[in-house]
Amino acid sequence: MIRLHIALELAYDIGEHGGDFVFNIHAAHTQRQRVVREALSLSQALPSVVQTDPATGNRYLRLQALPGPLTVRYDATIDLDHHVAEPGWIAEVPVARLPLSVLSYIYPSRYCPSDRLHRFAMREFGRLPQGYARVQTIRDWVLSRTTFTSNSSTSDTSAIDTLLGTVGVCRDFAHLMIALCRAINIPARFATGIDYGADPALGPTDFHAYVEVWLGERWYLFDPSGTAIPMGFVRLGTGRDAADVSFATIFGSVTSAAPRIAIEAIADGNGRLVVPHHSAQALSTDG
Amino acid sequence: MIRLHIALELAYDIGEHGGDFVFNIHAAHTQRQRVVREALSLSQALPSVVQTDPATGNRYLRLQALPGPLTVRYDATIDLDHHVAEPGWIAEVPVARLPLSVLSYIYPSRYCPSDRLHRFAMREFGRLPQGYARVQTIRDWVLSRTTFTSNSSTSDTSAIDTLLGTVGVCRDFAHLMIALCRAINIPARFATGIDYGADPALGPTDFHAYVEVWLGERWYLFDPSGTAIPMGFVRLGTGRDAADVSFATIFGSVTSAAPRIAIEAIADGNGRLVVPHHSAQALSTDG
Amino acid sequence: MIRLHIALELAYDIGEHGGDFVFNIHAAHTQRQRVVREALSLSQALPSVVQTDPATGNRYLRLQALPGPLTVRYDATIDLDHHVAEPGWIAEVPVARLPLSVLSYIYPSRYCPSDRLHRFAMREFGRLPQGYARVQTIRDWVLSRTTFTSNSSTSDTSAIDTLLGTVGVCRDFAHLMIALCRAINIPARFATGIDYGADPALGPTDFHAYVEVWLGERWYLFDPSGTAIPMGFVRLGTGRDAADVSFATIFGSVTSAAPRIAIEAIADGNGRLVVPHHSAQALSTDG
Amino acid sequence: MIRLHIALELAYDIGEHGGDFVFNIHAAHTQRQRVVREALSLSQALPSVVQTDPATGNRYLRLQALPGPLTVRYDATIDLDHHVAEPGWIAEVPVARLPLSVLSYIYPSRYCPSDRLHRFAMREFGRLPQGYARVQTIRDWVLSRTTFTSNSSTSDTSAIDTLLGTVGVCRDFAHLMIALCRAINIPARFATGIDYGADPALGPTDFHAYVEVWLGERWYLFDPSGTAIPMGFVRLGTGRDAADVSFATIFGSVTSAAPRIAIEAIADGNGRLVVPHHSAQALSTDG
């Protein structure tokens, strides 16, 4: 078990007509990600509500802010008790046996037009032996053909743009891997979180986007951007793609500052400290 | 109340490796669409399961077919007890007050890239008075600028293609209307069904696609293609767009014949017969 | 007749392997744009050649630069003796009577996919009376629906993106107007130049892009961006769209500074000074 | 030298307002493709004019047809005296030394958006040794990854669609090869012609599209579709892509039948018969 402490601070300046916010900054409730303690503070005295989507466990903070500055602080202590499995034992699931709740993750979405990539993906990956290793091959393929480049994409950039452009940020790596998986009928979804990075002294400078793929009987974690440590992901939200999962959806005239984010591994109740590290095993925080 | 009887027959020829099917041909269970009686018959002796999506009420028939011919017959008697409202009294819902379950229907999807249409739609519809009438204006705009043309679109055709190309089939009209609604933050979703058409002697020759828009506190029916009578829609499925809702999703080497579909209005238990007709009132089969 | 003096300064830093340049910064030679005097100076001692495209009159400076800084200065005195005509007398030309050299300007190009806009444009402009006024209507339509916004487009932005996005810079306004003209079979081409602006005290800060449309028997000037004075355009190049006409096409690892550009109206040999001004008459610098 | 005889018959039915045609069915005049004899016949008594584009040698037949049926017959005897070269000796040309008339063929066009493929192509082909062999590798890559499939593309299909969709007809193979060449700064253009096929008993059933690439100091022939024999191409037209080169561009309400095309190798004036055959040597009909 890993215990992590995260802290976020988001700062906005809201225009004269106020602004509506839907935040997805609360740690998700999953079977293997437990929120031990959490606190939210707002610089404006506002009613707010946190709603949980029963299908995904995503938690949404909704509020209507007044004109002027708004600061949102959230911090939480999270226990991760990963499901850990041997990759060689994890099989793909035939479409006929996919749970209904998983089925929609093989369909194309705004940023992952997997239908247009079907033949391309079949040619590249269609004849590989099925299983976790095939998905790992897709992840490695995306990583090896894409160069992480800040500001190289926009809110319009799709998996096809990334395939052709060969550059992107974590969100783009995730979209491309998801589209390729779906193109060969493997369910894949987009996840956002806070990542415990390679250099904890620096800490994350932004939210992270990664991929969950349905294999065996659960969603396994993959990081196609190669920049993070999957064992150290605190999951905030999952969805079809980035259209569904934004840490802040804002309606109104609002300017924002860069988020401030901190994460650290801390000792659990028994005084044990486990630091996230790269692992060859398959990990899931789900079921 | 309207009582309708529908009958479907789907015929396939399945290749040597068999085929997996996910059908969405059962009438949805909604608060105001009640299945009085239904029967399914398969020409192959197969185990099959019908699963219901709790979020939408969509019902999915799943089966694994053997090589050779397969015929699927479904017939059902459905009672529609529409929620009927005066359009002038129906308001749009500010984003801040949208239910969580509705929120995802303002996000872009595969065939409805509403983000790309935001400014275009704001220019056309942004200053109109809000409410049911604005949505009706969008529906009329789509209908007046698009010409129904068989075989004018493919599985790749998006709302933008339809906007520029000005031709389409019912699915394309629906995608364009949905994209324009979402572009100005009005939740809209794609629905498929059997429609009781203008000339019941002919009957429908295909499944119909239409639109549901969240206004007031429910999903109201719109038919941007102008070819059908909303009061006579038997809802099969709803979703983000056509990527989510197909009457048959097929995996494997399968050839199919055109579906055969019949619908008729019949007398209810009290011997009363109500025939669907065009109405100036707002209709919902939901909640 | 108008006499203008232009001066350009372009500054580059060239990487260790050198860089190849194709400049299109020399004033074009046309029947009604005469270069009275011009001078080119390079900060590196390089052989350079200026080639003229016989079809367009575009003049290309080609050189291979050495590693290190490179400054290119060009200044010229240009006499413009516009063909001036009354808009009401200028007709569109039936396709059958278009000169062969003009025909390719009704075909789609990289940034002006007019084929995709055919039906949209027919609906908007197809029934208007033909002639200069129809083209002016298209120009006004583009201007009224598009907002000039710096940095709102990229090298990937097409006329369709601009139509939907409703923002752009001069290049985008030009692409959209061109695409709409071609969509209804009116030949239109992309032009770049230096514009004598509304406030000559400020001077241009960048190259300008505008449109030439074939009407009657020549190419007439249009400025869909509404930011400049057509009478004050010094033409550098024309082509299908921006893919063909760049003031500098660079091969190699090169960084560049913003161009420095100056333009002023000066007295001609007879001491007469004519300052460019907005005019309701149709203007051409061609034939 | 090869002597070929071609015969075309095109049949149309023209609507009540007549129709304007631009045909490109005359064999091009090039330095190494000589028209020995040709004849044109029209079923309507019409004035017609044949114009030659000085830049490409394309010849355009223009006419205005009357309502009713129109048949156009063209037949010609053509001598091909190919420039033949050893592939190993043919070099790519640095951008700095490309002739001005060739330069535009490295820019993106409607169906060959090479700018979007730059990084993809650099990754696949950027490090290969330069020369004819690299272009041959691109040609083989396109052929091996694309499956010839009738009716698999539309007039909207671009090189990117073909890359992802992995299917196409000869036009699509050509667009993809052209886009990949331009993406790494190798000039490439689209060519149409009549091909002396593998089975001359059957004859061609349609016009053929292929590719010319500028290497050394001329345009060399490539057939990425793998369906034809380059030595047996009679060139009709060349251009940026299919937007520029259509055997018939039609304005008006016109219906058309499938073209009828025949080609045969015949003996030259000295009684020698050379039959086109596959060759490992590089061929050009230009300069």
PDB file of N, CA and C in Angstrom, chain A residues 33 170 174 178 189-194 208-212 221-224 233-237 285:
ATOM      1  N   GLN A  33      -8.560   2.869  -4.439  1.00  0.00           N
ATOM      2  CA  GLN A  33      -8.040   4.209  -4.139  1.00  0.00           C
ATOM      3  C   GLN A  33      -8.966   4.793  -3.076  1.00  0.00           C
ATOM      4  N   CYS A 170       1.136  15.040 -22.767  1.00  0.00           N
ATOM      5  CA  CYS A 170       0.636  13.767 -22.241  1.00  0.00           C
ATOM      6  C   CYS A 170      -0.771  13.455 -22.749  1.00  0.00           C
ATOM      7  N   ALA A 174      -1.917  10.061 -24.807  1.00  0.00           N
ATOM      8  CA  ALA A 174      -3.034   9.246 -24.320  1.00  0.00           C
ATOM      9  C   ALA A 174      -4.082   9.052 -25.417  1.00  0.00           C
ATOM     10  N   ILE A 178      -5.178   5.429 -26.953  1.00  0.00           N
ATOM     11  CA  ILE A 178      -6.584   5.015 -26.827  1.00  0.00           C
ATOM     12  C   ILE A 178      -7.181   4.709 -28.198  1.00  0.00           C
ATOM     13  N   ARG A 189      -9.666   3.963 -22.059  1.00  0.00           N
ATOM     14  CA  ARG A 189     -10.252   5.233 -21.642  1.00  0.00           C
ATOM     15  C   ARG A 189      -9.181   6.198 -21.164  1.00  0.00           C
ATOM     16  N   PHE A 190      -9.573   7.443 -21.085  1.00  0.00           N
ATOM     17  CA  PHE A 190      -8.704   8.556 -20.746  1.00  0.00           C
ATOM     18  C   PHE A 190      -8.796   8.788 -19.246  1.00  0.00           C
ATOM     19  N   ALA A 191      -7.647   8.979 -18.610  1.00  0.00           N
ATOM     20  CA  ALA A 191      -7.652   9.240 -17.169  1.00  0.00           C
ATOM     21  C   ALA A 191      -6.811  10.470 -16.871  1.00  0.00           C
ATOM     22  N   THR A 192      -7.258  11.222 -15.890  1.00  0.00           N
ATOM     23  CA  THR A 192      -6.449  12.351 -15.430  1.00  0.00           C
ATOM     24  C   THR A 192      -6.099  12.140 -13.976  1.00  0.00           C
ATOM     25  N   GLY A 193      -4.967  12.681 -13.605  1.00  0.00           N
ATOM     26  CA  GLY A 193      -4.572  12.512 -12.221  1.00  0.00           C
ATOM     27  C   GLY A 193      -3.407  13.402 -11.865  1.00  0.00           C
ATOM     28  N   ILE A 194      -2.948  13.186 -10.645  1.00  0.00           N
ATOM     29  CA  ILE A 194      -1.722  13.815 -10.179  1.00  0.00           C
ATOM     30  C   ILE A 194      -0.687  12.704 -10.157  1.00  0.00           C
ATOM     31  N   HIS A 208      -1.758  15.337 -14.920  1.00  0.00           N
ATOM     32  CA  HIS A 208      -1.254  14.351 -15.862  1.00  0.00           C
ATOM     33  C   HIS A 208      -2.431  13.660 -16.545  1.00  0.00           C
ATOM     34  N   ALA A 209      -2.205  13.230 -17.765  1.00  0.00           N
ATOM     35  CA  ALA A 209      -3.209  12.428 -18.480  1.00  0.00           C
ATOM     36  C   ALA A 209      -2.574  11.103 -18.836  1.00  0.00           C
ATOM     37  N   TYR A 210      -3.314  10.024 -18.624  1.00  0.00           N
ATOM     38  CA  TYR A 210      -2.776   8.703 -18.933  1.00  0.00           C
ATOM     39  C   TYR A 210      -3.923   7.807 -19.423  1.00  0.00           C
ATOM     40  N   VAL A 211      -3.664   6.520 -19.484  1.00  0.00           N
ATOM     41  CA  VAL A 211      -4.612   5.617 -20.147  1.00  0.00           C
ATOM     42  C   VAL A 211      -4.947   4.444 -19.228  1.00  0.00           C
ATOM     43  N   GLU A 212      -6.205   4.045 -19.273  1.00  0.00           N
ATOM     44  CA  GLU A 212      -6.604   2.786 -18.650  1.00  0.00           C
ATOM     45  C   GLU A 212      -7.187   1.873 -19.721  1.00  0.00           C
ATOM     46  N   LEU A 221      -3.436   0.296 -15.785  1.00  0.00           N
ATOM     47  CA  LEU A 221      -2.807   1.602 -15.998  1.00  0.00           C
ATOM     48  C   LEU A 221      -1.685   1.539 -17.038  1.00  0.00           C
ATOM     49  N   PHE A 222      -1.669   2.539 -17.920  1.00  0.00           N
ATOM     50  CA  PHE A 222      -0.556   2.695 -18.876  1.00  0.00           C
ATOM     51  C   PHE A 222      -0.199   4.179 -18.974  1.00  0.00           C
ATOM     52  N   ASP A 223       1.067   4.452 -19.133  1.00  0.00           N
ATOM     53  CA  ASP A 223       1.520   5.836 -19.285  1.00  0.00           C
ATOM     54  C   ASP A 223       2.266   5.981 -20.615  1.00  0.00           C
ATOM     55  N   PRO A 224       1.548   6.236 -21.705  1.00  0.00           N
ATOM     56  CA  PRO A 224       2.234   6.279 -23.006  1.00  0.00           C
ATOM     57  C   PRO A 224       3.205   7.442 -23.140  1.00  0.00           C
ATOM     58  N   PHE A 233       0.136   7.308  -9.570  1.00  0.00           N
ATOM     59  CA  PHE A 233      -0.999   8.105 -10.072  1.00  0.00           C
ATOM     60  C   PHE A 233      -2.111   8.193  -9.029  1.00  0.00           C
ATOM     61  N   VAL A 234      -2.520   9.406  -8.712  1.00  0.00           N
ATOM     62  CA  VAL A 234      -3.766   9.587  -7.966  1.00  0.00           C
ATOM     63  C   VAL A 234      -4.837   9.931  -8.998  1.00  0.00           C
ATOM     64  N   ARG A 235      -5.822   9.077  -9.104  1.00  0.00           N
ATOM     65  CA  ARG A 235      -6.814   9.278 -10.156  1.00  0.00           C
ATOM     66  C   ARG A 235      -7.845  10.340  -9.758  1.00  0.00           C
ATOM     67  N   LEU A 236      -8.042  11.283 -10.684  1.00  0.00           N
ATOM     68  CA  LEU A 236      -9.116  12.252 -10.498  1.00  0.00           C
ATOM     69  C   LEU A 236     -10.336  11.830 -11.319  1.00  0.00           C
ATOM     70  N   GLY A 237     -10.135  11.661 -12.634  1.00  0.00           N
ATOM     71  CA  GLY A 237     -11.301  11.345 -13.445  1.00  0.00           C
ATOM     72  C   GLY A 237     -10.974  10.416 -14.583  1.00  0.00           C
ATOM     73  N   THR A 285      -6.088   0.345 -10.262  1.00  0.00           N
ATOM     74  CA  THR A 285      -6.645   0.919  -9.018  1.00  0.00           C
ATOM     75  C   THR A 285      -8.144   0.684  -8.980  1.00  0.00           C
TER      76      THR A 285
END
